[in-house]
Amino acid sequence: MLTKKPLASLVALALAGLCTQAQATVKFGDTELTYGGYIKLDTMWTDTSDGQIATGVGRDFYVPGVTPVGGVGESATFDAHARQSRFFLKTATMLDNGKKINGTLEFDMMSTYPIGDERISNGYAPELRHAFLTYDNWLMGQTWSTFMDLASLPDSLDFIGNTDGAIFARQAQVRYTNGGWQVALENPETTVTPNNGGARIVTDDNSVPDVVVKYNHAASWGSVAVAVIARQLSIESAGIDDSTNGYAVSFSGKYNISATDDIRFTINSGEGLGRYIGLNTSNDAVLDAAGKLDAIKVTGYALAYKHAWADKWRSSLIYSAQHIDNDAQLTGLAVTDNTSSYAVNLIYQAASKLMFGVELRHATREILSGADGDLNRVQFTAKYDF
């Protein structure tokens, strides 16, 4: 038996951050299996003022922390990939106690190392995005961090769109939801800047989970979300053994101007926020000369306006930025001080399951010494939902 999912289910999946344009359900006994996904081609022409971005994810989508600073300018680069293409499976099973349990698995190829290379095969391994179950008011497994607000993400061709100021993380967690309230215990991790700067240290030494409390409110005019997070920042390596605390708050939402136009926004600030914002442009903490952790304060914000020109044509104007309060005496002058980006796109919805678009982006990264570098990118995308 093959049936189309009703609209309400599509909206629910959209709120879960999964691809929803097309999907179908097959029933096996007491279990319904829903499947879907999309195929997406991204082509990018990228010009950077102070050197070339190394081959990797920074060439495949916008990563604020890898915009070159202080290098020698090189020719622009052209890249094309289909790595963001994805597929998902959802299950819904009636249990013998009369309750329903739901499961979700979703994969893409976005951040994995190539199995082949760009000379011949361009092979990429599937990467786990979501793997979670829901039962009563509980969610258990890996999905978007509860600290993140999907409704505030812009309508962008880029992987994220408002990356500089956005909260963006997927991780294992246990979450309880009651009405608009959510409480979650999530997988911890700490990233550290060595004293006087240097390569990032990823410690994996936390002894307690990150704790998130969030309130969501939705109405006909849109939605808002307020979230707070408390974290342990910890390191135990090479004779260094210390921990400190991190705290942050997030306020975000979406305001519907009309049936087709909206404004989406987010503002996030706190100490030890590092890995949650801007794809970990800043680390969570820095080591002082005595081997003690000092949490780094980060503030990020973003604003996006979506406008429909006609039935099949729409655009978004996006601005995003983050500011990092580094102590130069601890971090040195080579760490990122701030990043920002502007983007504008034009999207043609050829059919309900077929989209084409072009997006222009200008971005800047400035380091603590005052030196900066710019990125200019033109991106073309074709996307088919199934």
mmCIF file of C-alpha atoms in Angstrom:
data_model
loop_
_atom_site.group_PDB
_atom_site.id
_atom_site.type_symbol
_atom_site.label_atom_id
_atom_site.label_comp_id
_atom_site.label_asym_id
_atom_site.label_seq_id
_atom_site.Cartn_x
_atom_site.Cartn_y
_atom_site.Cartn_z
ATOM 1 C CA MET A 1 0.000 0.000 0.000
ATOM 2 C CA LEU A 2 1.488 3.380 -1.065
ATOM 3 C CA THR A 3 -0.111 6.620 0.107
ATOM 4 C CA LYS A 4 0.855 10.294 0.216
ATOM 5 C CA LYS A 5 1.424 11.814 3.645
ATOM 6 C CA PRO A 6 -1.167 14.436 4.700
ATOM 7 C CA LEU A 7 -0.143 18.102 4.909
ATOM 8 C CA ALA A 8 -0.139 18.139 8.720
ATOM 9 C CA SER A 9 2.512 15.433 8.746
ATOM 10 C CA LEU A 10 4.606 17.392 6.258
ATOM 11 C CA VAL A 11 4.477 20.463 8.484
ATOM 12 C CA ALA A 12 5.470 18.383 11.511
ATOM 13 C CA LEU A 13 8.458 16.999 9.652
ATOM 14 C CA ALA A 14 9.466 20.476 8.534
ATOM 15 C CA LEU A 15 9.557 21.580 12.158
ATOM 16 C CA ALA A 16 11.810 18.578 12.842
ATOM 17 C CA GLY A 17 14.257 19.885 10.250
ATOM 18 C CA LEU A 18 13.816 17.038 7.789
ATOM 19 C CA CYS A 19 13.258 17.254 4.041
ATOM 20 C CA THR A 20 9.549 17.297 3.380
ATOM 21 C CA GLN A 21 8.703 18.292 -0.166
ATOM 22 C CA ALA A 22 7.873 14.735 -1.182
ATOM 23 C CA GLN A 23 7.507 11.532 0.780
ATOM 24 C CA ALA A 24 5.408 8.386 0.829
ATOM 25 C CA THR A 25 4.339 5.768 3.342
ATOM 26 C CA VAL A 26 4.375 1.985 3.153
ATOM 27 C CA LYS A 27 2.616 -0.040 5.880
ATOM 28 C CA PHE A 28 3.977 -3.323 7.283
ATOM 29 C CA GLY A 29 1.681 -4.782 9.935
ATOM 30 C CA ASP A 30 1.573 -2.321 12.841
ATOM 31 C CA THR A 31 4.409 -0.175 11.439
ATOM 32 C CA GLU A 32 4.225 2.612 8.874
ATOM 33 C CA LEU A 33 7.465 3.348 7.004
ATOM 34 C CA THR A 34 7.780 6.831 5.528
ATOM 35 C CA TYR A 35 10.624 7.635 3.150
ATOM 36 C CA GLY A 36 11.777 10.666 1.203
ATOM 37 C CA GLY A 37 14.656 13.000 0.528
ATOM 38 C CA TYR A 38 16.111 15.183 -2.178
ATOM 39 C CA ILE A 39 18.848 15.427 -4.786
ATOM 40 C CA LYS A 40 20.678 18.777 -4.761
ATOM 41 C CA LEU A 41 23.427 20.094 -7.027
ATOM 42 C CA ASP A 42 25.495 23.045 -5.780
ATOM 43 C CA THR A 43 27.970 24.891 -7.990
ATOM 44 C CA MET A 44 30.088 27.683 -6.498
ATOM 45 C CA TRP A 45 32.461 30.313 -7.829
ATOM 46 C CA THR A 46 34.482 31.648 -4.893
ATOM 47 C CA ASP A 47 36.960 34.533 -4.780
ATOM 48 C CA THR A 48 38.890 35.298 -1.576
ATOM 49 C CA SER A 49 41.128 38.322 -1.069
ATOM 50 C CA ASP A 50 43.878 36.806 1.100
ATOM 51 C CA GLY A 51 44.561 33.319 -0.214
ATOM 52 C CA GLN A 52 42.609 30.255 -1.227
ATOM 53 C CA ILE A 53 40.351 28.184 1.034
ATOM 54 C CA ALA A 54 41.789 24.690 1.423
ATOM 55 C CA THR A 55 39.896 21.834 -0.187
ATOM 56 C CA GLY A 56 37.194 20.681 2.227
ATOM 57 C CA VAL A 57 33.851 21.761 3.645
ATOM 58 C CA GLY A 58 34.760 25.460 3.449
ATOM 59 C CA ARG A 59 34.729 25.109 -0.327
ATOM 60 C CA ASP A 60 31.374 23.265 -0.298
ATOM 61 C CA PHE A 61 29.415 25.719 1.893
ATOM 62 C CA TYR A 62 30.085 28.896 3.868
ATOM 63 C CA VAL A 63 32.217 28.353 6.988
ATOM 64 C CA PRO A 64 33.023 31.740 8.629
ATOM 65 C CA GLY A 65 36.185 30.608 10.391
ATOM 66 C CA VAL A 66 38.051 29.526 7.236
ATOM 67 C CA THR A 67 37.917 32.778 5.244
ATOM 68 C CA PRO A 68 41.661 33.411 4.643
ATOM 69 C CA VAL A 69 43.364 36.382 6.302
ATOM 70 C CA GLY A 70 46.901 37.624 5.650
ATOM 71 C CA GLY A 71 47.705 35.350 2.701
ATOM 72 C CA VAL A 72 48.532 36.064 -0.918
ATOM 73 C CA GLY A 73 45.578 36.522 -3.214
ATOM 74 C CA GLU A 74 45.000 33.764 -5.767
ATOM 75 C CA SER A 75 42.636 33.151 -8.652
ATOM 76 C CA ALA A 76 38.983 32.384 -7.961
ATOM 77 C CA THR A 77 37.923 28.740 -7.646
ATOM 78 C CA PHE A 78 34.989 26.789 -9.087
ATOM 79 C CA ASP A 79 33.523 23.826 -7.194
ATOM 80 C CA ALA A 80 30.534 21.584 -7.875
ATOM 81 C CA HIS A 81 29.090 18.797 -5.722
ATOM 82 C CA ALA A 82 25.899 16.922 -4.857
ATOM 83 C CA ARG A 83 26.936 16.135 -1.278
ATOM 84 C CA GLN A 84 23.977 17.815 0.391
ATOM 85 C CA SER A 85 21.619 15.303 -1.235
ATOM 86 C CA ARG A 86 19.927 13.249 1.459
ATOM 87 C CA PHE A 87 17.411 10.556 2.282
ATOM 88 C CA PHE A 88 15.394 9.708 5.361
ATOM 89 C CA LEU A 89 13.302 6.909 6.819
ATOM 90 C CA LYS A 90 10.614 7.367 9.477
ATOM 91 C CA THR A 91 8.704 4.666 11.300
ATOM 92 C CA ALA A 92 5.524 4.806 13.366
ATOM 93 C CA THR A 93 4.540 1.669 15.312
ATOM 94 C CA MET A 94 1.491 0.954 17.466
ATOM 95 C CA LEU A 95 2.665 -0.893 20.573
ATOM 96 C CA ASP A 96 0.711 -3.510 22.476
ATOM 97 C CA ASN A 97 0.175 -0.985 25.300
ATOM 98 C CA GLY A 98 -1.885 1.173 22.922
ATOM 99 C CA LYS A 99 0.776 3.862 22.548
ATOM 100 C CA LYS A 100 2.757 4.856 19.457
ATOM 101 C CA ILE A 101 6.540 4.981 19.106
ATOM 102 C CA ASN A 102 8.174 6.874 16.238
ATOM 103 C CA GLY A 103 11.665 6.566 14.827
ATOM 104 C CA THR A 104 13.713 8.670 12.398
ATOM 105 C CA LEU A 105 16.911 7.976 10.430
ATOM 106 C CA GLU A 106 18.390 10.562 8.065
ATOM 107 C CA PHE A 107 21.668 10.643 6.127
ATOM 108 C CA ASP A 108 23.548 12.968 3.805
ATOM 109 C CA MET A 109 27.138 13.167 2.505
ATOM 110 C CA MET A 110 27.859 16.743 3.483
ATOM 111 C CA SER A 111 30.766 16.614 5.938
ATOM 112 C CA THR A 112 32.414 13.241 5.302
ATOM 113 C CA TYR A 113 35.834 12.711 3.791
ATOM 114 C CA PRO A 114 35.800 11.438 0.213
ATOM 115 C CA ILE A 115 36.041 7.748 -0.501
ATOM 116 C CA GLY A 116 37.236 8.616 -3.985
ATOM 117 C CA ASP A 117 38.540 11.980 -5.175
ATOM 118 C CA GLU A 118 37.745 14.755 -7.641
ATOM 119 C CA ARG A 119 39.970 13.191 -10.317
ATOM 120 C CA ILE A 120 37.670 10.246 -11.064
ATOM 121 C CA SER A 121 34.962 9.047 -8.682
ATOM 122 C CA ASN A 122 33.948 11.970 -6.392
ATOM 123 C CA GLY A 123 32.707 9.420 -3.843
ATOM 124 C CA TYR A 124 31.436 10.479 -0.427
ATOM 125 C CA ALA A 125 30.335 8.311 2.490
ATOM 126 C CA PRO A 126 26.844 8.676 3.973
ATOM 127 C CA GLU A 127 26.849 10.614 7.253
ATOM 128 C CA LEU A 128 24.343 10.224 10.071
ATOM 129 C CA ARG A 129 22.256 13.353 10.546
ATOM 130 C CA HIS A 130 19.334 12.149 12.660
ATOM 131 C CA ALA A 131 18.696 8.919 14.547
ATOM 132 C CA PHE A 132 16.087 9.272 17.275
ATOM 133 C CA LEU A 133 12.890 7.844 18.728
ATOM 134 C CA THR A 134 9.922 9.665 20.226
ATOM 135 C CA TYR A 135 7.598 8.112 22.800
ATOM 136 C CA ASP A 136 4.981 10.052 24.762
ATOM 137 C CA ASN A 137 6.694 13.372 25.553
ATOM 138 C CA TRP A 138 10.213 11.980 25.231
ATOM 139 C CA LEU A 139 12.805 12.200 22.461
ATOM 140 C CA MET A 140 15.920 10.026 22.691
ATOM 141 C CA GLY A 141 18.717 9.897 20.131
ATOM 142 C CA GLN A 142 20.587 12.250 17.824
ATOM 143 C CA THR A 143 18.919 15.297 16.291
ATOM 144 C CA TRP A 144 19.098 19.093 16.337
ATOM 145 C CA SER A 145 20.237 20.575 19.627
ATOM 146 C CA THR A 146 17.322 21.834 21.696
ATOM 147 C CA PHE A 147 19.236 25.127 21.922
ATOM 148 C CA MET A 148 18.704 25.618 18.168
ATOM 149 C CA ASP A 149 15.624 27.203 16.536
ATOM 150 C CA LEU A 150 14.944 25.822 13.057
ATOM 151 C CA ALA A 151 12.217 28.388 12.358
ATOM 152 C CA SER A 152 14.798 31.201 12.400
ATOM 153 C CA LEU A 153 16.947 29.677 9.625
ATOM 154 C CA PRO A 154 16.637 31.606 6.345
ATOM 155 C CA ASP A 155 15.451 30.394 2.938
ATOM 156 C CA SER A 156 18.986 30.040 1.582
ATOM 157 C CA LEU A 157 20.805 27.949 -1.033
ATOM 158 C CA ASP A 158 23.776 27.665 1.333
ATOM 159 C CA PHE A 159 23.882 24.744 3.772
ATOM 160 C CA ILE A 160 22.872 27.069 6.636
ATOM 161 C CA GLY A 161 22.563 30.625 5.297
ATOM 162 C CA ASN A 162 22.943 32.790 8.422
ATOM 163 C CA THR A 163 25.963 30.871 9.648
ATOM 164 C CA ASP A 164 27.931 33.613 11.438
ATOM 165 C CA GLY A 165 25.309 34.275 14.107
ATOM 166 C CA ALA A 166 23.316 31.040 14.051
ATOM 167 C CA ILE A 167 23.154 28.241 16.592
ATOM 168 C CA PHE A 168 23.768 25.036 14.647
ATOM 169 C CA ALA A 169 24.465 21.620 16.166
ATOM 170 C CA ARG A 170 23.226 18.047 15.970
ATOM 171 C CA GLN A 171 24.011 15.649 18.810
ATOM 172 C CA ALA A 172 22.731 12.808 20.962
ATOM 173 C CA GLN A 173 20.325 13.850 23.699
ATOM 174 C CA VAL A 174 17.393 13.018 25.933
ATOM 175 C CA ARG A 175 14.635 15.634 25.645
ATOM 176 C CA TYR A 176 11.328 16.071 27.480
ATOM 177 C CA THR A 177 8.588 18.278 25.997
ATOM 178 C CA ASN A 178 5.507 19.566 27.802
ATOM 179 C CA GLY A 179 3.482 22.098 25.823
ATOM 180 C CA GLY A 180 5.866 24.875 24.784
ATOM 181 C CA TRP A 181 8.534 23.846 27.316
ATOM 182 C CA GLN A 182 11.503 21.596 26.567
ATOM 183 C CA VAL A 183 14.294 20.336 28.810
ATOM 184 C CA ALA A 184 17.225 18.360 27.432
ATOM 185 C CA LEU A 185 20.469 16.690 28.477
ATOM 186 C CA GLU A 186 22.808 16.709 25.489
ATOM 187 C CA ASN A 187 26.163 15.233 24.520
ATOM 188 C CA PRO A 188 28.962 17.536 25.752
ATOM 189 C CA GLU A 189 32.243 18.522 24.107
ATOM 190 C CA THR A 190 34.809 21.238 24.804
ATOM 191 C CA THR A 191 37.040 23.069 22.328
ATOM 192 C CA VAL A 192 40.002 24.982 23.725
ATOM 193 C CA THR A 193 42.500 27.575 22.473
ATOM 194 C CA PRO A 194 46.030 26.917 23.801
ATOM 195 C CA ASN A 195 47.721 29.662 25.786
ATOM 196 C CA ASN A 196 49.075 32.273 23.312
ATOM 197 C CA GLY A 197 47.162 30.628 20.476
ATOM 198 C CA GLY A 198 47.671 27.547 18.349
ATOM 199 C CA ALA A 199 45.782 24.576 16.971
ATOM 200 C CA ARG A 200 42.352 23.873 18.468
ATOM 201 C CA ILE A 201 42.230 21.284 21.270
ATOM 202 C CA VAL A 202 39.120 19.076 21.261
ATOM 203 C CA THR A 203 39.181 17.621 24.760
ATOM 204 C CA ASP A 204 36.350 15.051 25.066
ATOM 205 C CA ASP A 205 36.852 15.272 28.844
ATOM 206 C CA ASN A 206 33.409 16.394 30.044
ATOM 207 C CA SER A 207 31.866 14.491 32.969
ATOM 208 C CA VAL A 208 28.319 15.949 32.778
ATOM 209 C CA PRO A 209 25.986 16.660 29.835
ATOM 210 C CA ASP A 210 25.062 20.078 28.478
ATOM 211 C CA VAL A 211 21.697 21.193 29.923
ATOM 212 C CA VAL A 212 19.168 23.135 27.819
ATOM 213 C CA VAL A 213 15.848 24.676 28.860
ATOM 214 C CA LYS A 214 13.709 26.170 26.099
ATOM 215 C CA TYR A 215 10.291 27.738 25.610
ATOM 216 C CA ASN A 216 8.614 27.827 22.172
ATOM 217 C CA HIS A 217 5.527 29.867 21.302
ATOM 218 C CA ALA A 218 3.756 29.626 17.936
ATOM 219 C CA ALA A 219 0.790 31.649 16.685
ATOM 220 C CA SER A 220 -0.755 32.755 13.396
ATOM 221 C CA TRP A 221 1.722 35.650 13.213
ATOM 222 C CA GLY A 222 4.769 33.377 13.521
ATOM 223 C CA SER A 223 6.841 31.967 16.378
ATOM 224 C CA VAL A 224 9.429 32.857 19.023
ATOM 225 C CA ALA A 225 11.796 30.750 21.099
ATOM 226 C CA VAL A 226 13.835 31.535 24.210
ATOM 227 C CA ALA A 227 16.500 29.071 25.342
ATOM 228 C CA VAL A 228 19.241 28.907 27.953
ATOM 229 C CA ILE A 229 22.144 26.485 28.118
ATOM 230 C CA ALA A 230 24.500 25.549 30.947
ATOM 231 C CA ARG A 231 27.719 23.690 30.187
ATOM 232 C CA GLN A 232 30.761 22.207 31.829
ATOM 233 C CA LEU A 233 33.985 23.112 29.999
ATOM 234 C CA SER A 234 36.719 20.640 30.822
ATOM 235 C CA ILE A 235 40.247 19.595 29.875
ATOM 236 C CA GLU A 236 42.435 16.813 31.250
ATOM 237 C CA SER A 237 45.518 16.308 29.103
ATOM 238 C CA ALA A 238 49.314 16.538 29.236
ATOM 239 C CA GLY A 239 49.383 17.506 32.908
ATOM 240 C CA ILE A 240 46.555 20.021 32.555
ATOM 241 C CA ASP A 241 43.404 19.288 34.566
ATOM 242 C CA ASP A 242 40.792 22.010 34.905
ATOM 243 C CA SER A 243 37.124 22.772 34.342
ATOM 244 C CA THR A 244 34.903 25.831 34.342
ATOM 245 C CA ASN A 245 31.297 26.661 33.480
ATOM 246 C CA GLY A 246 29.686 28.126 30.395
ATOM 247 C CA TYR A 247 26.278 29.794 30.073
ATOM 248 C CA ALA A 248 24.390 31.290 27.147
ATOM 249 C CA VAL A 249 20.950 32.529 26.102
ATOM 250 C CA SER A 250 19.207 32.500 22.732
ATOM 251 C CA PHE A 251 16.235 34.532 21.473
ATOM 252 C CA SER A 252 14.940 33.790 17.988
ATOM 253 C CA GLY A 253 11.875 33.577 15.847
ATOM 254 C CA LYS A 254 9.939 34.200 12.673
ATOM 255 C CA TYR A 255 7.376 36.940 11.951
ATOM 256 C CA ASN A 256 4.906 36.461 9.116
ATOM 257 C CA ILE A 257 4.410 39.703 7.199
ATOM 258 C CA SER A 258 1.956 38.037 4.826
ATOM 259 C CA ALA A 259 1.121 34.573 3.547
ATOM 260 C CA THR A 260 4.353 34.583 1.499
ATOM 261 C CA ASP A 261 6.715 37.067 3.177
ATOM 262 C CA ASP A 262 8.418 36.836 6.571
ATOM 263 C CA ILE A 263 11.256 38.088 8.770
ATOM 264 C CA ARG A 264 13.467 35.593 10.594
ATOM 265 C CA PHE A 265 15.862 36.571 13.373
ATOM 266 C CA THR A 266 18.181 35.240 16.047
ATOM 267 C CA ILE A 267 20.414 36.711 18.745
ATOM 268 C CA ASN A 268 22.677 34.531 20.879
ATOM 269 C CA SER A 269 25.177 35.447 23.564
ATOM 270 C CA GLY A 270 27.114 33.822 26.352
ATOM 271 C CA GLU A 271 30.387 32.574 27.773
ATOM 272 C CA GLY A 272 31.572 29.206 26.516
ATOM 273 C CA LEU A 273 29.136 29.317 23.588
ATOM 274 C CA GLY A 274 31.902 28.574 21.046
ATOM 275 C CA ARG A 275 31.085 25.253 19.379
ATOM 276 C CA TYR A 276 27.342 25.978 19.217
ATOM 277 C CA ILE A 277 27.591 29.159 17.129
ATOM 278 C CA GLY A 278 29.093 29.971 13.734
ATOM 279 C CA LEU A 279 30.282 26.388 13.166
ATOM 280 C CA ASN A 280 32.768 26.706 16.049
ATOM 281 C CA THR A 281 34.528 29.824 14.717
ATOM 282 C CA SER A 282 35.502 30.536 18.323
ATOM 283 C CA ASN A 283 36.553 27.942 20.841
ATOM 284 C CA ASP A 284 34.664 27.509 24.112
ATOM 285 C CA ALA A 285 37.581 28.517 26.330
ATOM 286 C CA VAL A 286 41.266 29.482 26.369
ATOM 287 C CA LEU A 287 44.047 28.248 28.642
ATOM 288 C CA ASP A 288 45.939 30.783 30.748
ATOM 289 C CA ALA A 289 49.619 30.469 31.670
ATOM 290 C CA ALA A 290 48.726 28.425 34.758
ATOM 291 C CA GLY A 291 46.738 25.885 32.755
ATOM 292 C CA LYS A 292 43.325 27.195 33.870
ATOM 293 C CA LEU A 293 40.345 27.501 31.522
ATOM 294 C CA ASP A 294 38.854 30.914 30.821
ATOM 295 C CA ALA A 295 35.472 30.801 29.026
ATOM 296 C CA ILE A 296 35.284 32.949 25.879
ATOM 297 C CA LYS A 297 32.251 35.207 25.390
ATOM 298 C CA VAL A 298 30.602 35.225 21.952
ATOM 299 C CA THR A 299 27.633 37.237 20.679
ATOM 300 C CA GLY A 300 26.020 36.450 17.352
ATOM 301 C CA TYR A 301 22.945 37.677 15.523
ATOM 302 C CA ALA A 302 21.198 37.323 12.176
ATOM 303 C CA LEU A 303 18.286 38.824 10.279
ATOM 304 C CA ALA A 304 16.632 37.552 7.086
ATOM 305 C CA TYR A 305 13.770 38.872 4.982
ATOM 306 C CA LYS A 306 11.955 36.556 2.551
ATOM 307 C CA HIS A 307 9.838 38.069 -0.236
ATOM 308 C CA ALA A 308 7.759 36.421 -2.952
ATOM 309 C CA TRP A 309 7.910 38.304 -6.259
ATOM 310 C CA ALA A 310 5.324 36.084 -7.934
ATOM 311 C CA ASP A 311 3.792 32.642 -7.586
ATOM 312 C CA LYS A 312 7.022 30.829 -8.566
ATOM 313 C CA TRP A 313 9.678 33.456 -7.765
ATOM 314 C CA ARG A 314 11.021 34.425 -4.336
ATOM 315 C CA SER A 315 14.117 35.999 -2.744
ATOM 316 C CA SER A 316 15.761 36.291 0.651
ATOM 317 C CA LEU A 317 18.080 39.007 1.945
ATOM 318 C CA ILE A 318 20.276 37.705 4.781
ATOM 319 C CA TYR A 319 22.689 39.391 7.213
ATOM 320 C CA SER A 320 24.621 37.568 9.927
ATOM 321 C CA ALA A 321 27.519 38.401 12.270
ATOM 322 C CA GLN A 322 29.371 37.289 15.371
ATOM 323 C CA HIS A 323 31.718 39.087 17.766
ATOM 324 C CA ILE A 324 34.200 37.207 19.941
ATOM 325 C CA ASP A 325 35.550 38.671 23.185
ATOM 326 C CA ASN A 326 39.054 37.236 23.138
ATOM 327 C CA ASP A 327 41.697 38.212 25.702
ATOM 328 C CA ALA A 328 44.736 38.979 23.528
ATOM 329 C CA GLN A 329 47.115 38.229 26.391
ATOM 330 C CA LEU A 330 45.784 34.646 26.473
ATOM 331 C CA THR A 331 44.873 33.892 22.852
ATOM 332 C CA GLY A 332 47.433 35.908 20.912
ATOM 333 C CA LEU A 333 46.483 38.132 17.971
ATOM 334 C CA ALA A 334 45.874 35.494 15.277
ATOM 335 C CA VAL A 335 42.447 34.326 16.522
ATOM 336 C CA THR A 336 39.190 35.475 14.931
ATOM 337 C CA ASP A 337 37.736 38.673 16.395
ATOM 338 C CA ASN A 338 34.579 38.921 14.284
ATOM 339 C CA THR A 339 32.921 37.652 11.115
ATOM 340 C CA SER A 340 29.971 38.867 9.074
ATOM 341 C CA SER A 341 28.211 38.055 5.818
ATOM 342 C CA TYR A 342 25.536 39.381 3.485
ATOM 343 C CA ALA A 343 23.627 37.207 1.043
ATOM 344 C CA VAL A 344 20.826 37.664 -1.462
ATOM 345 C CA ASN A 345 19.197 35.033 -3.642
ATOM 346 C CA LEU A 346 16.644 34.511 -6.366
ATOM 347 C CA ILE A 347 14.770 31.192 -6.351
ATOM 348 C CA TYR A 348 12.518 29.809 -9.064
ATOM 349 C CA GLN A 349 10.085 27.105 -7.915
ATOM 350 C CA ALA A 350 9.558 25.395 -11.269
ATOM 351 C CA ALA A 351 7.210 22.832 -9.699
ATOM 352 C CA SER A 352 6.305 21.702 -6.184
ATOM 353 C CA LYS A 353 9.228 19.246 -6.247
ATOM 354 C CA LEU A 354 11.725 21.145 -8.441
ATOM 355 C CA MET A 355 13.658 24.314 -7.599
ATOM 356 C CA PHE A 356 16.459 26.348 -9.213
ATOM 357 C CA GLY A 357 18.247 29.289 -7.628
ATOM 358 C CA VAL A 358 21.233 31.616 -7.572
ATOM 359 C CA GLU A 359 22.734 33.222 -4.447
ATOM 360 C CA LEU A 360 25.358 35.951 -4.016
ATOM 361 C CA ARG A 361 27.385 36.192 -0.798
ATOM 362 C CA HIS A 362 29.957 38.632 0.575
ATOM 363 C CA ALA A 363 31.711 37.746 3.839
ATOM 364 C CA THR A 364 34.490 39.209 5.992
ATOM 365 C CA ARG A 365 36.639 37.705 8.748
ATOM 366 C CA GLU A 366 38.786 39.932 10.977
ATOM 367 C CA ILE A 367 41.405 38.632 13.395
ATOM 368 C CA LEU A 368 42.413 40.223 16.694
ATOM 369 C CA SER A 369 45.428 41.985 15.159
ATOM 370 C CA GLY A 370 43.068 43.996 12.927
ATOM 371 C CA ALA A 371 43.923 42.185 9.703
ATOM 372 C CA ASP A 372 40.978 40.941 7.669
ATOM 373 C CA GLY A 373 40.029 38.990 4.575
ATOM 374 C CA ASP A 374 37.007 38.917 2.298
ATOM 375 C CA LEU A 375 35.053 36.196 0.509
ATOM 376 C CA ASN A 376 32.802 36.665 -2.514
ATOM 377 C CA ARG A 377 30.749 33.708 -3.764
ATOM 378 C CA VAL A 378 28.204 33.030 -6.483
ATOM 379 C CA GLN A 379 26.223 29.817 -5.976
ATOM 380 C CA PHE A 380 23.823 28.058 -8.329
ATOM 381 C CA THR A 381 21.568 25.273 -7.046
ATOM 382 C CA ALA A 382 19.178 22.754 -8.553
ATOM 383 C CA LYS A 383 17.069 20.648 -6.201
ATOM 384 C CA TYR A 384 14.609 17.809 -6.749
ATOM 385 C CA ASP A 385 12.545 16.563 -3.798
ATOM 386 C CA PHE A 386 11.290 12.984 -3.792
#
